[in-house]
């Protein structure tokens, strides 16, 4: 790795190396996804969804085949 310089990306993960150790994160991936769906100006939240909300099945909704999802 030293011949190529400091490692910054590996398999889509961002790598930050410092004196404290190595930190792996996906900040760029997150920004790209938000930008793709026009949500780049969204406000950050610690917990994006209420932890007390119970989710129910949508009995009247249309069934989705997740194998056909194009992301």
Coordinates of N, CA and C in Angstrom, one line a residue:
X1 N 0.8 -1.2 0.0 CA 0.0 0.0 0.0 C 0.9 1.3 0.0
X2 N 2.0 1.2 0.6 CA 2.8 2.4 0.7 C 3.3 2.9 -0.7
X3 N 3.4 2.1 -1.7 CA 3.8 2.5 -3.0 C 2.7 3.3 -3.7
X4 N 1.4 3.0 -3.3 CA 0.3 3.6 -3.9 C -0.2 4.8 -3.1
X5 N 0.4 5.0 -1.9 CA -0.1 6.1 -1.1 C -1.0 5.6 0.0
X6 N -1.6 6.5 0.7 CA -2.5 6.1 1.9 C -3.8 5.6 1.3
X7 N -4.3 4.5 1.9 CA -5.5 3.8 1.5 C -6.7 4.8 1.9
X8 N -7.6 5.0 0.9 CA -8.7 5.9 1.2 C -10.0 5.2 0.9
X9 N -10.1 4.3 -0.1 CA -11.3 3.6 -0.5 C -10.9 2.1 -0.6
X10 N -11.8 1.2 -0.1 CA -11.6 -0.2 -0.3 C -13.0 -0.8 -0.3
X11 N -13.3 -1.5 -1.4 CA -14.6 -2.1 -1.7 C -15.8 -1.2 -1.3
X12 N -15.7 0.0 -1.7 CA -16.8 0.9 -1.5 C -16.8 1.6 -0.1
X13 N -15.9 1.2 0.7 CA -15.8 1.8 2.1 C -14.7 2.9 2.1
X14 N -15.0 3.9 2.8 CA -14.0 4.9 3.0 C -13.1 4.6 4.2
X15 N -11.8 4.8 4.1 CA -10.9 4.4 5.1 C -10.2 5.7 5.5
X16 N -10.2 6.0 6.8 CA -9.4 7.2 7.3 C -8.4 6.6 8.4
X17 N -7.2 6.9 8.1 CA -6.1 6.4 9.0 C -5.5 7.6 9.7
X18 N -5.4 7.4 11.0 CA -4.9 8.5 11.9 C -4.1 7.9 13.0
X19 N -3.6 8.8 13.9 CA -2.9 8.4 15.1 C -3.7 7.5 16.0
X20 N -5.0 7.8 16.0 CA -5.9 7.0 17.0 C -6.2 5.6 16.4
X21 N -6.0 5.4 15.1 CA -6.3 4.1 14.5 C -6.9 4.3 13.2
X22 N -7.6 3.2 12.7 CA -8.2 3.2 11.4 C -9.7 3.3 11.5
X23 N -10.3 4.2 10.8 CA -11.8 4.5 10.9 C -12.4 4.1 9.5
X24 N -13.4 3.3 9.5 CA -14.1 2.9 8.3 C -15.5 3.5 8.3
X25 N -15.9 4.2 7.2 CA -17.2 4.7 7.2 C -17.7 4.8 5.7
X26 N -19.0 5.2 5.6 CA -19.6 5.2 4.3 C -20.3 6.6 4.0
X27 N -19.6 7.6 4.4 CA -20.1 9.0 4.2 C -20.4 9.3 2.8
X28 N -19.5 9.0 1.9 CA -19.6 9.3 0.5 C -20.8 8.5 -0.1
X29 N -20.9 7.3 0.2 CA -22.1 6.5 -0.2 C -23.4 7.1 0.2
X30 N -23.4 7.5 1.5 CA -24.7 8.1 2.0 C -25.0 9.4 1.3
X31 N -24.0 10.3 1.0 CA -24.2 11.5 0.3 C -24.7 11.2 -1.1
X32 N -24.1 10.2 -1.8 CA -24.5 9.9 -3.1 C -26.0 9.4 -3.2
X33 N -26.4 8.6 -2.2 CA -27.8 8.1 -2.2 C -28.7 9.2 -1.9
X34 N -28.4 10.1 -1.0 CA -29.3 11.3 -0.7 C -29.4 12.2 -2.0
X35 N -28.3 12.4 -2.7 CA -28.2 13.2 -3.9 C -29.1 12.5 -5.0
X36 N -29.0 11.2 -5.1 CA -29.7 10.5 -6.1 C -31.2 10.6 -6.0
X37 N -31.7 10.7 -4.7 CA -33.1 10.9 -4.5 C -33.5 12.3 -4.1
X38 N -32.7 13.3 -4.5 CA -33.0 14.7 -4.3 C -33.2 15.0 -2.8
X39 N -32.4 14.4 -1.9 CA -32.6 14.6 -0.5 C -31.3 15.2 0.1
X40 N -30.4 15.7 -0.8 CA -29.1 16.2 -0.3 C -29.2 17.3 0.7
X41 N -30.3 18.1 0.7 CA -30.5 19.2 1.7 C -31.2 18.7 3.0
X42 N -31.4 17.4 3.1 CA -32.2 16.9 4.3 C -31.4 17.2 5.6
X43 N -32.1 17.4 6.7 CA -31.4 17.6 8.0 C -31.1 16.3 8.6
X44 N -29.9 16.2 9.2 CA -29.5 14.9 9.9 C -30.3 14.7 11.2
X45 N -30.5 13.5 11.5 CA -31.1 13.1 12.8 C -30.4 12.0 13.4
X46 N -30.4 11.9 14.7 CA -29.7 10.8 15.5 C -30.5 9.5 15.2
X47 N -31.8 9.6 15.3 CA -32.6 8.4 15.1 C -33.7 8.9 14.0
X48 N -33.6 8.4 12.8 CA -34.5 8.9 11.8 C -35.9 8.5 11.9
X49 N -36.2 7.6 12.8 CA -37.6 7.1 12.9 C -37.9 6.8 14.4
X50 N -39.1 7.1 14.8 CA -39.5 6.9 16.2 C -39.2 5.4 16.6
X51 N -38.6 5.3 17.8 CA -38.3 3.9 18.3 C -39.5 3.3 18.9
X52 N -40.6 4.1 19.2 CA -41.8 3.5 19.8 C -42.9 3.2 18.9
X53 N -42.7 3.4 17.6 CA -43.8 3.1 16.6 C -43.8 1.7 16.2
X54 N -45.0 1.1 16.3 CA -45.2 -0.3 15.9 C -45.6 -0.3 14.4
X55 N -45.0 -1.1 13.6 CA -45.3 -1.2 12.2 C -46.3 -2.3 11.9
X56 N -47.3 -2.1 11.1 CA -48.2 -3.1 10.7 C -48.1 -3.4 9.2
X57 N -48.6 -4.6 8.9 CA -48.6 -4.9 7.4 C -49.7 -4.1 6.8
X58 N -49.4 -3.6 5.5 CA -50.4 -2.9 4.7 C -51.2 -3.9 4.0
X59 N -52.3 -4.2 4.5 CA -53.2 -5.2 4.0 C -53.8 -4.8 2.6
X60 N -54.0 -3.5 2.4 CA -54.6 -3.0 1.2 C -53.6 -2.6 0.2
X61 N -52.3 -2.6 0.5 CA -51.3 -2.2 -0.4 C -51.0 -3.2 -1.5
X62 N -50.2 -2.8 -2.5 CA -49.9 -3.7 -3.6 C -48.6 -4.5 -3.2
X63 N -48.6 -5.7 -3.5 CA -47.5 -6.6 -3.1 C -46.3 -6.2 -4.0
X64 N -45.1 -6.2 -3.4 CA -43.9 -5.8 -4.1 C -42.9 -7.0 -4.1
X65 N -42.4 -7.3 -5.3 CA -41.4 -8.4 -5.5 C -40.0 -7.7 -5.4
X66 N -39.4 -7.9 -4.3 CA -38.1 -7.2 -4.1 C -37.0 -7.7 -5.0
X67 N -37.2 -8.8 -5.6 CA -36.2 -9.3 -6.5 C -36.1 -8.5 -7.8
X68 N -37.2 -7.8 -8.1 CA -37.3 -6.9 -9.3 C -36.9 -5.5 -9.0
X69 N -36.5 -5.2 -7.8 CA -36.1 -3.8 -7.5 C -34.9 -3.3 -8.2
X70 N -35.0 -2.2 -8.9 CA -33.9 -1.6 -9.6 C -33.4 -0.4 -8.8
X71 N -32.2 -0.4 -8.2 CA -31.8 0.7 -7.4 C -30.8 1.5 -8.0

